[in-house]
XYZ file of N, CA, C and O in Angstrom:
852
model
N -4.468 -26.951 3.877
C -4.802 -25.736 4.623
C -6.294 -25.446 4.477
O -6.813 -25.397 3.366
N -6.930 -25.229 5.603
C -8.353 -24.884 5.594
C -8.506 -23.383 5.824
O -7.967 -22.833 6.777
N -9.251 -22.725 4.939
C -9.444 -21.276 5.032
C -10.932 -20.957 5.057
O -11.681 -21.397 4.188
N -11.352 -20.198 6.067
C -12.722 -19.680 6.143
C -12.669 -18.177 5.870
O -11.898 -17.451 6.495
N -13.495 -17.740 4.949
C -13.540 -16.328 4.549
C -14.686 -15.639 5.270
O -15.830 -16.092 5.216
N -14.387 -14.547 5.970
C -15.387 -13.814 6.750
C -15.312 -12.340 6.374
O -14.232 -11.740 6.389
N -16.448 -11.762 6.019
C -16.505 -10.325 5.742
C -17.899 -9.827 6.102
O -18.818 -9.891 5.293
N -18.080 -9.345 7.341
C -19.426 -9.031 7.832
C -20.073 -7.802 7.210
O -21.291 -7.726 7.109
N -19.285 -6.799 6.804
C -19.847 -5.599 6.183
C -18.969 -5.186 5.008
O -17.830 -5.637 4.869
N -19.503 -4.296 4.188
C -18.761 -3.844 2.998
C -17.511 -3.050 3.368
O -16.588 -2.926 2.562
N -17.488 -2.505 4.588
C -16.370 -1.648 4.986
C -15.269 -2.411 5.706
O -14.130 -1.950 5.769
N -15.602 -3.564 6.278
C -14.576 -4.363 6.943
C -13.616 -4.954 5.929
O -13.995 -5.251 4.785
N -12.390 -5.154 6.348
C -11.481 -5.940 5.516
C -11.956 -7.386 5.489
O -12.768 -7.811 6.318
N -11.454 -8.135 4.539
C -11.656 -9.582 4.573
C -10.914 -10.136 5.782
O -9.823 -9.684 6.118
N -11.533 -11.107 6.436
C -10.927 -11.783 7.590
C -10.839 -13.264 7.230
O -11.816 -13.837 6.739
N -9.687 -13.862 7.442
C -9.499 -15.274 7.086
C -9.131 -16.079 8.329
O -8.184 -15.741 9.039
N -9.889 -17.136 8.559
C -9.601 -18.082 9.634
C -8.880 -19.274 9.014
O -9.437 -19.979 8.173
N -7.639 -19.481 9.408
C -6.788 -20.506 8.793
C -6.570 -21.656 9.775
O -6.158 -21.443 10.929
N -6.876 -22.859 9.307
C -6.700 -24.081 10.115
C -7.362 -23.985 11.489
O -6.914 -24.597 12.464
N -8.434 -23.183 11.564
C -9.229 -23.106 12.782
C -8.567 -22.415 13.953
O -9.126 -22.375 15.052
N -7.371 -21.810 13.725
C -6.686 -21.219 14.888
C -5.854 -19.976 14.595
O -5.393 -19.317 15.521
N -5.664 -19.638 13.320
C -4.907 -18.448 12.958
C -5.845 -17.490 12.236
O -6.541 -17.886 11.294
N -5.865 -16.227 12.661
C -6.690 -15.226 12.005
C -5.789 -14.284 11.224
O -4.797 -13.788 11.761
N -6.119 -14.081 9.959
C -5.383 -13.113 9.154
C -6.278 -11.899 8.952
O -7.327 -11.986 8.314
N -5.868 -10.802 9.549
C -6.619 -9.555 9.657
C -7.853 -9.755 10.532
O -8.293 -10.880 10.775
N -8.389 -8.627 11.028
C -9.438 -8.721 12.047
C -10.677 -7.894 11.732
O -11.676 -8.015 12.419
N -10.613 -7.044 10.692
C -11.761 -6.217 10.375
C -12.022 -5.160 11.438
O -11.184 -4.895 12.308
N -13.224 -4.561 11.366
C -13.572 -3.464 12.280
C -14.670 -3.835 13.268
O -14.625 -3.444 14.422
N -15.674 -4.553 12.796
C -16.874 -4.790 13.603
C -16.706 -6.059 14.437
O -17.051 -7.157 13.999
N -16.183 -5.901 15.640
C -15.815 -7.075 16.437
C -17.011 -7.962 16.776
O -16.900 -9.185 16.752
N -18.161 -7.357 17.072
C -19.331 -8.168 17.444
C -19.752 -9.093 16.310
O -19.992 -10.291 16.518
N -19.840 -8.531 15.112
C -20.258 -9.339 13.957
C -19.213 -10.393 13.599
O -19.544 -11.525 13.251
N -17.946 -10.013 13.676
C -16.876 -10.946 13.302
C -16.790 -12.094 14.304
O -16.651 -13.255 13.920
N -16.903 -11.776 15.589
C -16.880 -12.828 16.609
C -18.057 -13.781 16.416
O -17.911 -15.006 16.525
N -19.212 -13.230 16.095
C -20.389 -14.068 15.859
C -20.157 -15.028 14.685
O -20.521 -16.205 14.741
N -19.516 -14.526 13.624
C -19.197 -15.376 12.476
C -18.174 -16.452 12.851
O -18.317 -17.619 12.488
N -17.141 -16.049 13.576
C -16.098 -17.002 13.960
C -16.668 -18.128 14.817
O -16.272 -19.294 14.667
N -17.610 -17.791 15.697
C -18.154 -18.797 16.606
C -19.050 -19.814 15.906
O -19.427 -20.817 16.508
N -19.343 -19.587 14.631
C -20.044 -20.614 13.846
C -19.118 -21.795 13.545
O -19.569 -22.904 13.302
N -17.816 -21.518 13.558
C -16.839 -22.533 13.146
C -15.990 -23.071 14.297
O -15.567 -24.224 14.270
N -15.700 -22.216 15.276
C -14.760 -22.589 16.339
C -15.199 -21.987 17.665
O -16.064 -21.105 17.706
N -14.572 -22.430 18.736
C -14.641 -21.689 19.996
C -13.621 -20.566 19.887
O -12.505 -20.784 19.377
N -13.973 -19.406 20.359
C -13.078 -18.257 20.194
C -11.706 -18.514 20.821
O -10.686 -18.039 20.314
N -11.677 -19.282 21.884
C -10.405 -19.574 22.558
C -9.496 -20.476 21.731
O -8.338 -20.692 22.093
N -10.005 -21.004 20.601
C -9.154 -21.795 19.694
C -8.180 -20.910 18.933
O -7.174 -21.391 18.407
N -8.504 -19.617 18.822
C -7.632 -18.707 18.064
C -6.360 -18.437 18.857
O -6.406 -17.978 19.996
N -5.232 -18.744 18.244
C -3.935 -18.597 18.908
C -3.195 -17.331 18.491
O -2.378 -16.801 19.235
N -3.467 -16.870 17.260
C -2.668 -15.781 16.696
C -3.504 -14.987 15.702
O -4.238 -15.559 14.893
N -3.380 -13.657 15.781
C -3.981 -12.756 14.792
C -2.828 -12.078 14.053
O -2.029 -11.352 14.671
N -2.719 -12.330 12.764
C -1.670 -11.716 11.948
C -2.293 -10.562 11.167
O -3.250 -10.773 10.410
N -1.767 -9.369 11.347
C -2.277 -8.190 10.650
C -1.400 -7.901 9.434
O -0.183 -7.783 9.562
N -2.029 -7.790 8.264
C -1.243 -7.575 7.046
C -0.702 -6.158 6.950
O 0.262 -5.904 6.229
N -1.327 -5.215 7.671
C -0.804 -3.854 7.772
C -1.576 -3.106 8.856
O -2.470 -3.678 9.484
N -1.257 -1.840 9.056
C -1.724 -1.124 10.238
C -3.044 -0.391 10.060
O -3.487 0.307 10.979
N -3.717 -0.509 8.932
C -4.898 0.314 8.683
C -6.123 -0.141 9.484
O -6.351 -1.343 9.676
N -6.906 0.835 9.880
C -8.019 0.659 10.812
C -9.006 -0.426 10.384
O -9.484 -1.196 11.224
N -9.325 -0.484 9.088
C -10.332 -1.454 8.634
C -9.846 -2.900 8.738
O -10.645 -3.832 8.640
N -8.551 -3.090 8.967
C -7.981 -4.428 9.146
C -7.681 -4.751 10.609
O -7.499 -5.919 10.952
N -7.605 -3.711 11.438
C -7.058 -3.902 12.786
C -8.001 -3.587 13.940
O -7.755 -4.013 15.070
N -9.065 -2.821 13.692
C -9.852 -2.259 14.796
C -10.455 -3.316 15.717
O -10.580 -3.102 16.921
N -10.843 -4.467 15.159
C -11.473 -5.510 15.981
C -10.455 -6.422 16.666
O -10.835 -7.274 17.477
N -9.185 -6.245 16.367
C -8.166 -7.181 16.862
C -8.094 -7.212 18.381
O -7.944 -8.276 18.991
N -8.194 -6.034 19.019
C -8.062 -5.983 20.477
C -9.179 -6.767 21.156
O -8.932 -7.542 22.082
N -10.423 -6.584 20.685
C -11.557 -7.284 21.298
C -11.465 -8.789 21.082
O -11.745 -9.584 21.997
N -11.059 -9.189 19.883
C -10.932 -10.625 19.592
C -9.813 -11.232 20.436
O -9.956 -12.321 20.996
N -8.693 -10.516 20.536
C -7.562 -11.020 21.327
C -7.922 -11.124 22.805
O -7.543 -12.084 23.483
N -8.685 -10.148 23.299
C -9.064 -10.152 24.705
C -9.950 -11.361 25.034
O -9.792 -12.004 26.069
N -10.860 -11.690 24.126
C -11.795 -12.787 24.379
C -11.211 -14.156 24.062
O -11.691 -15.169 24.558
N -10.173 -14.189 23.227
C -9.595 -15.476 22.811
C -8.272 -15.782 23.500
O -7.871 -16.949 23.586
N -7.571 -14.732 23.934
C -6.224 -14.923 24.472
C -5.164 -14.995 23.391
O -4.003 -15.313 23.663
N -5.552 -14.688 22.144
C -4.616 -14.778 21.016
C -3.546 -13.698 21.082
O -3.776 -12.595 21.586
N -2.380 -14.021 20.536
C -1.332 -13.024 20.345
C -1.627 -12.265 19.049
O -2.367 -12.749 18.181
N -1.036 -11.076 18.910
C -1.220 -10.258 17.711
C 0.142 -9.959 17.115
O 1.069 -9.552 17.826
N 0.280 -10.162 15.805
C 1.539 -9.899 15.120
C 1.367 -8.940 13.955
O 0.319 -8.919 13.305
N 2.402 -8.138 13.687
C 2.405 -7.176 12.582
C 3.855 -6.949 12.168
O 4.786 -7.200 12.948
N 4.079 -6.491 10.947
C 5.445 -6.184 10.525
C 5.989 -5.029 11.358
O 5.266 -4.098 11.719
N 7.260 -5.085 11.655
C 7.869 -4.095 12.556
C 7.746 -2.663 12.018
O 7.660 -1.717 12.801
N 7.674 -2.500 10.691
C 7.587 -1.153 10.119
C 6.205 -0.525 10.307
O 6.050 0.685 10.134
N 5.195 -1.316 10.649
C 3.847 -0.788 10.888
C 3.472 -0.796 12.370
O 2.347 -0.444 12.725
N 4.398 -1.173 13.220
C 4.100 -1.258 14.653
C 3.724 0.107 15.228
O 2.755 0.240 15.989
N 4.440 1.132 14.833
C 4.163 2.481 15.328
C 2.845 3.015 14.756
O 2.059 3.663 15.446
N 2.581 2.712 13.496
C 1.424 3.277 12.804
C 0.088 2.780 13.297
O -0.929 3.467 13.149
N 0.050 1.612 13.891
C -1.224 1.004 14.259
C -1.967 1.825 15.303
O -3.210 1.833 15.340
N -1.256 2.569 16.142
C -1.896 3.376 17.192
C -1.871 4.868 16.879
O -2.150 5.693 17.750
N -1.595 5.205 15.624
C -1.549 6.597 15.194
C -2.805 6.909 14.367
O -3.141 6.166 13.452
N -3.479 7.998 14.705
C -4.740 8.330 14.035
C -4.600 8.430 12.512
O -5.491 8.040 11.768
N -3.463 8.964 12.065
C -3.280 9.221 10.634
C -2.652 8.040 9.917
O -3.097 7.641 8.841
N -1.619 7.457 10.497
C -0.974 6.306 9.863
C -1.910 5.091 9.815
O -1.829 4.264 8.907
N -2.813 5.009 10.787
C -3.790 3.906 10.787
C -5.001 4.231 9.917
O -5.895 3.387 9.761
N -5.049 5.435 9.371
C -6.171 6.002 8.598
C -7.499 5.944 9.362
O -8.574 5.979 8.772
N -7.449 5.872 10.684
C -8.672 5.873 11.490
C -9.498 7.134 11.246
O -10.735 7.093 11.284
N -8.820 8.251 10.977
C -9.532 9.523 10.767
C -10.475 9.450 9.573
O -11.513 10.114 9.563
N -10.119 8.651 8.570
C -10.977 8.507 7.392
C -12.314 7.871 7.767
O -13.351 8.144 7.164
N -12.287 7.025 8.799
C -13.502 6.362 9.266
C -14.176 7.155 10.387
O -15.167 6.705 10.959
N -13.634 8.346 10.702
C -14.181 9.159 11.771
C -13.968 8.547 13.142
O -14.755 8.750 14.061
N -12.886 7.787 13.299
C -12.622 7.054 14.537
C -11.256 7.417 15.116
O -10.408 7.987 14.428
N -11.073 7.036 16.368
C -9.754 7.130 16.994
C -8.947 5.892 16.614
O -9.511 4.849 16.291
N -7.637 5.993 16.683
C -6.796 4.825 16.387
C -7.124 3.696 17.361
O -7.415 3.945 18.532
N -7.121 2.454 16.893
C -7.495 1.338 17.770
C -6.476 1.094 18.878
O -5.294 1.368 18.718
N -6.971 0.560 19.973
C -6.099 0.233 21.108
C -5.544 -1.184 20.932
O -5.848 -2.085 21.711
N -4.788 -1.358 19.893
C -4.224 -2.676 19.582
C -2.769 -2.697 20.023
O -2.021 -1.768 19.724
N -2.381 -3.753 20.718
C -0.996 -3.865 21.206
C -0.374 -5.166 20.690
O -0.420 -6.188 21.355
N 0.190 -5.134 19.473
C 0.840 -6.347 18.968
C 1.978 -6.796 19.884
O 2.703 -5.971 20.445
N 2.105 -8.100 20.040
C 3.159 -8.659 20.882
C 4.238 -9.353 20.056
O 5.253 -9.780 20.591
N 3.989 -9.467 18.738
C 4.947 -10.115 17.835
C 5.196 -9.177 16.665
O 4.254 -8.579 16.133
N 6.456 -9.028 16.264
C 6.759 -8.266 15.045
C 7.463 -9.172 14.046
O 8.254 -10.033 14.425
N 7.137 -8.944 12.780
C 7.662 -9.792 11.705
C 8.628 -9.025 10.818
O 8.603 -7.791 10.738
N 9.461 -9.813 10.133
C 10.369 -9.290 9.125
C 10.304 -10.188 7.897
O 9.789 -11.308 7.952
N 10.840 -9.695 6.802
C 10.904 -10.473 5.560
C 11.502 -11.856 5.805
O 12.538 -11.994 6.468
N 10.819 -12.884 5.298
C 11.337 -14.242 5.386
C 10.947 -15.018 6.627
O 11.202 -16.223 6.707
N 10.326 -14.354 7.604
C 9.858 -15.081 8.786
C 8.831 -16.140 8.382
O 8.075 -15.959 7.416
N 8.803 -17.225 9.122
C 7.832 -18.294 8.853
C 6.910 -18.446 10.062
O 7.374 -18.558 11.191
N 5.613 -18.427 9.783
C 4.598 -18.508 10.832
C 3.975 -19.896 10.802
O 3.348 -20.285 9.803
N 4.151 -20.645 11.864
C 3.611 -22.005 11.958
C 2.084 -21.931 12.061
O 1.539 -21.255 12.927
N 1.388 -22.641 11.165
C -0.079 -22.643 11.207
C -0.632 -24.045 11.480
O -1.816 -24.303 11.327
N 0.255 -24.965 11.892
C -0.182 -26.325 12.220
C -0.206 -27.235 11.001
O -0.036 -26.789 9.857
N -0.380 -28.523 11.249
C -0.436 -29.535 10.179
C 0.822 -29.551 9.324
O 0.774 -29.913 8.146
N 1.939 -29.146 9.896
C 3.190 -29.106 9.145
C 3.259 -27.981 8.126
O 4.159 -27.949 7.289
N 2.315 -27.033 8.179
C 2.252 -25.933 7.222
C 2.743 -24.639 7.868
O 2.746 -24.495 9.081
N 3.138 -23.705 7.021
C 3.584 -22.414 7.518
C 3.261 -21.322 6.498
O 3.020 -21.596 5.320
N 3.237 -20.089 6.976
C 3.087 -18.916 6.123
C 4.406 -18.164 6.098
O 4.961 -17.855 7.156
N 4.904 -17.893 4.910
C 6.130 -17.103 4.786
C 5.774 -15.630 4.674
O 4.912 -15.236 3.884
N 6.436 -14.800 5.475
C 6.192 -13.356 5.478
C 6.965 -12.709 4.327
O 8.182 -12.866 4.208
N 6.226 -11.978 3.498
C 6.837 -11.249 2.380
C 6.547 -9.764 2.595
O 5.387 -9.347 2.595
N 7.576 -8.976 2.816
C 7.412 -7.548 3.057
C 7.129 -6.848 1.730
O 7.928 -6.915 0.797
N 5.959 -6.192 1.645
C 5.545 -5.545 0.392
C 5.137 -4.095 0.658
O 3.951 -3.750 0.575
N 6.093 -3.224 0.996
C 5.753 -1.820 1.250
C 5.164 -1.160 0.010
O 5.466 -1.553 -1.121
N 4.340 -0.165 0.250
C 3.662 0.553 -0.830
C 2.376 1.138 -0.295
O 2.244 2.351 -0.108
N 1.415 0.273 -0.021
C 0.149 0.701 0.588
C 0.409 1.269 1.984
O -0.188 2.254 2.389
N 1.297 0.634 2.720
C 1.824 1.153 3.991
C 3.276 0.709 4.084
O 3.724 -0.146 3.318
N 3.992 1.263 5.045
C 5.418 0.929 5.179
C 5.630 -0.533 5.536
O 6.600 -1.158 5.113
N 4.725 -1.073 6.355
C 4.909 -2.434 6.845
C 3.938 -3.442 6.269
O 3.684 -4.478 6.896
N 3.374 -3.154 5.107
C 2.460 -4.123 4.477
C 3.175 -5.442 4.237
O 4.334 -5.465 3.812
N 2.466 -6.529 4.524
C 3.019 -7.855 4.234
C 2.008 -8.692 3.466
O 0.801 -8.468 3.529
N 2.542 -9.657 2.721
C 1.759 -10.732 2.146
C 2.252 -12.021 2.808
O 3.377 -12.088 3.309
N 1.407 -13.036 2.796
C 1.717 -14.306 3.459
C 1.522 -15.439 2.464
O 0.430 -15.599 1.912
N 2.578 -16.228 2.247
C 2.549 -17.281 1.224
C 2.623 -18.657 1.853
O 3.496 -18.924 2.680
N 1.688 -19.517 1.452
C 1.682 -20.911 1.902
C 2.030 -21.787 0.693
O 1.237 -21.903 -0.244
N 3.229 -22.394 0.686
C 3.746 -23.035 -0.524
C 3.071 -24.339 -0.929
O 3.046 -24.666 -2.124
N 2.530 -25.105 0.012
C 1.943 -26.400 -0.348
C 0.678 -26.214 -1.188
O 0.514 -26.819 -2.253
N -0.214 -25.333 -0.717
C -1.450 -25.065 -1.456
C -1.274 -23.939 -2.472
O -2.203 -23.614 -3.215
N -0.081 -23.340 -2.508
C 0.221 -22.223 -3.406
C -0.771 -21.078 -3.192
O -1.348 -20.532 -4.135
N -0.966 -20.730 -1.918
C -1.924 -19.698 -1.538
C -1.192 -18.433 -1.109
O -0.173 -18.498 -0.423
N -1.749 -17.283 -1.496
C -1.179 -16.002 -1.092
C -2.261 -15.143 -0.444
O -3.301 -14.878 -1.037
N -2.007 -14.739 0.799
C -2.838 -13.754 1.480
C -2.178 -12.407 1.209
O -1.096 -12.136 1.731
N -2.822 -11.587 0.384
C -2.121 -10.429 -0.181
C -2.448 -9.099 0.486
O -1.954 -8.051 0.042
N -3.262 -9.112 1.566
C -3.590 -7.845 2.211
C -4.135 -6.857 1.197
O -4.939 -7.210 0.335
N -3.665 -5.604 1.283
C -4.094 -4.587 0.315
C -2.990 -4.275 -0.689
O -2.931 -3.169 -1.239
N -2.109 -5.242 -0.938
C -1.067 -5.037 -1.943
C -1.620 -5.295 -3.328
O -1.521 -4.440 -4.219
N -2.227 -6.468 -3.546
C -2.885 -6.745 -4.835
C -4.267 -7.342 -4.588
O -4.513 -8.001 -3.579
N -5.153 -7.086 -5.565
C -6.508 -7.620 -5.547
C -6.767 -8.366 -6.848
O -6.118 -8.084 -7.867
N -7.711 -9.316 -6.854
C -8.064 -9.984 -8.107
C -8.522 -8.966 -9.160
O -9.026 -7.890 -8.825
N -8.318 -9.325 -10.414
C -8.778 -8.461 -11.503
C -7.856 -7.308 -11.826
O -8.258 -6.330 -12.467
N -6.599 -7.392 -11.377
C -5.631 -6.349 -11.731
C -5.590 -5.172 -10.784
O -4.966 -4.154 -11.076
N -6.236 -5.284 -9.626
C -6.239 -4.183 -8.674
C -5.026 -4.175 -7.760
O -4.320 -5.177 -7.630
N -4.798 -3.032 -7.132
C -3.720 -2.905 -6.143
C -4.116 -1.822 -5.146
O -5.040 -1.033 -5.383
N -3.422 -1.801 -4.014
C -3.789 -0.905 -2.925
C -3.506 0.560 -3.216
O -2.597 0.901 -3.983
N -4.298 1.423 -2.583
C -4.075 2.865 -2.692
C -2.715 3.238 -2.122
O -2.226 2.620 -1.195
N -2.151 4.303 -2.703
C -0.816 4.734 -2.280
C -0.803 6.206 -1.914
O 0.239 6.853 -1.949
N -1.985 6.728 -1.546
C -2.082 8.155 -1.220
C -2.388 8.402 0.257
O -2.793 9.487 0.646
N -2.193 7.379 1.077
C -2.421 7.527 2.509
C -1.145 8.016 3.204
O -0.038 7.860 2.680
N -1.324 8.578 4.382
C -0.175 8.880 5.239
C 0.584 7.570 5.485
O -0.012 6.566 5.861
N 1.883 7.582 5.240
C 2.674 6.372 5.455
C 2.791 5.474 4.239
O 3.554 4.507 4.259
N 2.038 5.780 3.173
C 2.200 5.003 1.939
C 3.564 5.288 1.323
O 4.135 6.369 1.518
N 4.080 4.310 0.580
C 5.363 4.472 -0.102
C 5.193 4.065 -1.558
O 5.595 2.971 -1.973
N 4.556 4.960 -2.358
C 4.236 4.596 -3.744
C 5.450 4.204 -4.583
O 5.346 3.375 -5.494
N 6.600 4.751 -4.231
C 7.806 4.445 -5.008
C 8.260 2.998 -4.823
O 9.083 2.499 -5.593
N 7.711 2.316 -3.807
C 8.116 0.928 -3.546
C 7.087 -0.103 -4.020
O 7.351 -1.307 -3.965
N 5.921 0.373 -4.465
C 4.844 -0.564 -4.780
C 5.187 -1.472 -5.962
O 4.914 -2.676 -5.923
N 5.782 -0.932 -6.997
C 6.085 -1.737 -8.186
C 7.033 -2.887 -7.847
O 6.811 -4.032 -8.265
N 8.072 -2.606 -7.075
C 9.016 -3.674 -6.736
C 8.380 -4.687 -5.794
O 8.695 -5.878 -5.837
N 7.445 -4.228 -4.942
C 6.741 -5.157 -4.054
C 5.881 -6.129 -4.855
O 5.899 -7.342 -4.612
N 5.128 -5.600 -5.823
C 4.267 -6.479 -6.633
C 5.118 -7.361 -7.540
O 4.803 -8.538 -7.754
N 6.216 -6.813 -8.055
C 7.118 -7.629 -8.882
C 7.620 -8.837 -8.093
O 7.748 -9.951 -8.625
N 7.878 -8.641 -6.812
C 8.311 -9.742 -5.935
C 7.261 -10.853 -5.907
O 7.582 -12.036 -5.925
N 5.984 -10.445 -5.897
C 4.896 -11.424 -5.862
C 4.769 -12.197 -7.173
O 4.324 -13.339 -7.188
N 5.161 -11.565 -8.284
C 5.073 -12.257 -9.583
C 6.049 -13.440 -9.664
O 5.892 -14.300 -10.529
N 7.025 -13.477 -8.786
C 8.006 -14.573 -8.791
C 7.484 -15.823 -8.081
O 8.088 -16.895 -8.167
N 6.377 -15.688 -7.344
C 5.817 -16.821 -6.604
C 4.924 -17.660 -7.501
O 4.404 -17.178 -8.512
N 4.724 -18.901 -7.124
C 3.767 -19.766 -7.806
C 2.470 -19.719 -7.005
O 2.347 -20.352 -5.963
N 1.504 -18.932 -7.481
C 0.271 -18.686 -6.729
C -0.932 -19.244 -7.471
O -1.162 -18.929 -8.638
N -1.673 -20.054 -6.773
C -2.937 -20.561 -7.303
C -4.107 -19.797 -6.688
O -4.906 -19.182 -7.370
N -4.218 -19.828 -5.356
C -5.323 -19.162 -4.648
C -4.870 -17.799 -4.134
O -3.806 -17.675 -3.538
N -5.700 -16.789 -4.374
C -5.387 -15.432 -3.941
C -6.450 -14.969 -2.954
O -7.633 -14.869 -3.281
N -6.009 -14.713 -1.719
C -6.890 -14.251 -0.648
C -6.518 -12.797 -0.339
O -5.555 -12.536 0.374
N -7.266 -11.857 -0.902
C -6.895 -10.443 -0.765
C -7.610 -9.788 0.408
O -8.548 -10.343 0.989
N -7.188 -8.570 0.729
C -7.697 -7.857 1.890
C -9.100 -7.307 1.733
O -9.742 -6.937 2.715
N -9.584 -7.251 0.492
C -10.958 -6.834 0.218
C -11.458 -7.637 -0.969
O -10.700 -7.929 -1.890
N -12.731 -7.994 -0.950
C -13.299 -8.776 -2.037
C -13.154 -10.270 -1.787
O -12.341 -10.711 -0.970
N -13.967 -11.024 -2.496
C -13.962 -12.479 -2.321
C -12.674 -13.086 -2.858
O -12.100 -12.598 -3.829
N -12.203 -14.152 -2.217
C -10.986 -14.813 -2.698
C -11.223 -15.543 -4.017
O -12.364 -15.852 -4.373
N -10.140 -15.789 -4.721
C -10.203 -16.599 -5.938
C -9.289 -17.803 -5.754
O -8.176 -17.661 -5.236
N -9.764 -18.992 -6.112
C -8.978 -20.198 -5.848
C -8.274 -20.736 -7.092
O -7.837 -21.873 -7.133
N -8.174 -19.909 -8.116
C -7.427 -20.333 -9.310
C -6.851 -19.102 -10.011
O -7.287 -17.988 -9.766
N -5.860 -19.333 -10.821
C -5.354 -18.259 -11.682
C -4.664 -17.129 -10.926
O -4.601 -16.004 -11.405
N -4.162 -17.417 -9.710
C -3.541 -16.365 -8.914
C -2.376 -15.688 -9.605
O -2.235 -14.463 -9.528
N -1.541 -16.469 -10.289
C -0.383 -15.881 -10.971
C -0.799 -14.819 -11.969
O -0.212 -13.728 -12.029
N -1.825 -15.131 -12.774
C -2.286 -14.180 -13.784
C -2.914 -12.944 -13.151
O -2.787 -11.836 -13.683
N -3.594 -13.130 -12.022
C -4.200 -11.993 -11.326
C -3.112 -11.030 -10.840
O -3.234 -9.812 -10.966
N -2.045 -11.590 -10.279
C -0.939 -10.756 -9.778
C -0.232 -10.059 -10.935
O 0.099 -8.869 -10.857
N -0.016 -10.794 -12.019
C 0.643 -10.188 -13.178
C -0.193 -9.059 -13.757
O 0.343 -8.020 -14.190
N -1.513 -9.225 -13.735
C -2.401 -8.160 -14.216
C -2.264 -6.911 -13.341
O -2.253 -5.781 -13.850
N -2.143 -7.104 -12.033
C -1.947 -5.970 -11.118
C -0.626 -5.264 -11.410
O -0.554 -4.022 -11.420
N 0.397 -6.060 -11.664
C 1.719 -5.496 -11.956
C 1.681 -4.683 -13.254
O 2.170 -3.551 -13.304
N 1.052 -5.248 -14.285
C 0.967 -4.533 -15.568
C 0.149 -3.253 -15.431
O 0.491 -2.215 -15.993
N -0.947 -3.327 -14.658
C -1.812 -2.166 -14.468
C -1.061 -1.035 -13.766
O -1.166 0.137 -14.140
N -0.287 -1.403 -12.752
C 0.480 -0.393 -12.024
C 1.540 0.236 -12.914
O 1.707 1.457 -12.941
N 2.245 -0.579 -13.693
C 3.292 -0.060 -14.579
C 2.679 0.876 -15.622
O 3.265 1.892 -15.980
N 1.484 0.525 -16.101
C 0.797 1.365 -17.068
C 0.436 2.711 -16.425
O 0.599 3.775 -17.038
N -0.035 2.666 -15.196
C -0.403 3.886 -14.480
C 0.823 4.780 -14.269
O 0.727 6.003 -14.286
N 1.969 4.134 -14.090
C 3.218 4.867 -13.872
C 3.823 5.360 -15.198
O 4.853 6.032 -15.198
N 3.213 4.966 -16.312
C 3.697 5.376 -17.623
C 4.912 4.618 -18.085
O 5.735 5.142 -18.863
N 5.049 3.386 -17.616
C 6.225 2.566 -17.992
C 5.819 1.454 -18.938
O 4.690 1.003 -18.955
């Protein structure tokens, strides 16, 4: 699996170009992100944009990228409504209107997304940061695209947004501890290509400590 990491500004989510044709999250600044993508591919090579959740910093550029590439857009069914809502998308925090994103594919737990070369991403539903947050696991390279569920260094996503489900976050992260993860590609910050299992376990321990358990 080939992964290109793109993050044009400090406020954009991390954007990952997988196998030259699948985009995981889209960030906010479409002009800058498209310019970065065109260093590696023709924009029309992008077939699918997978959104890890409905928040504005991950989704705002998706419509422009999809329009110029012809790519389909997918999101978990529990976040489909939130993506166009000012509050559930947290667009108001950025002083913006909810993005005009129209996903055409909805995912559920256990779905497999074909990424070419005989590889696939397994959809893991991890509610907490949002109702429809997902992580994506690629078993051959032992890679996890974790959205804003967990971050390297023991971090995890905020649970104080409209639509967050803090009571579900611990079980979501516990689910991730059962995977064999080497590379961790999170929704913010640079990816790490080793020690993914320990990074996830650190996030789980940190959350349990915060919960007083």
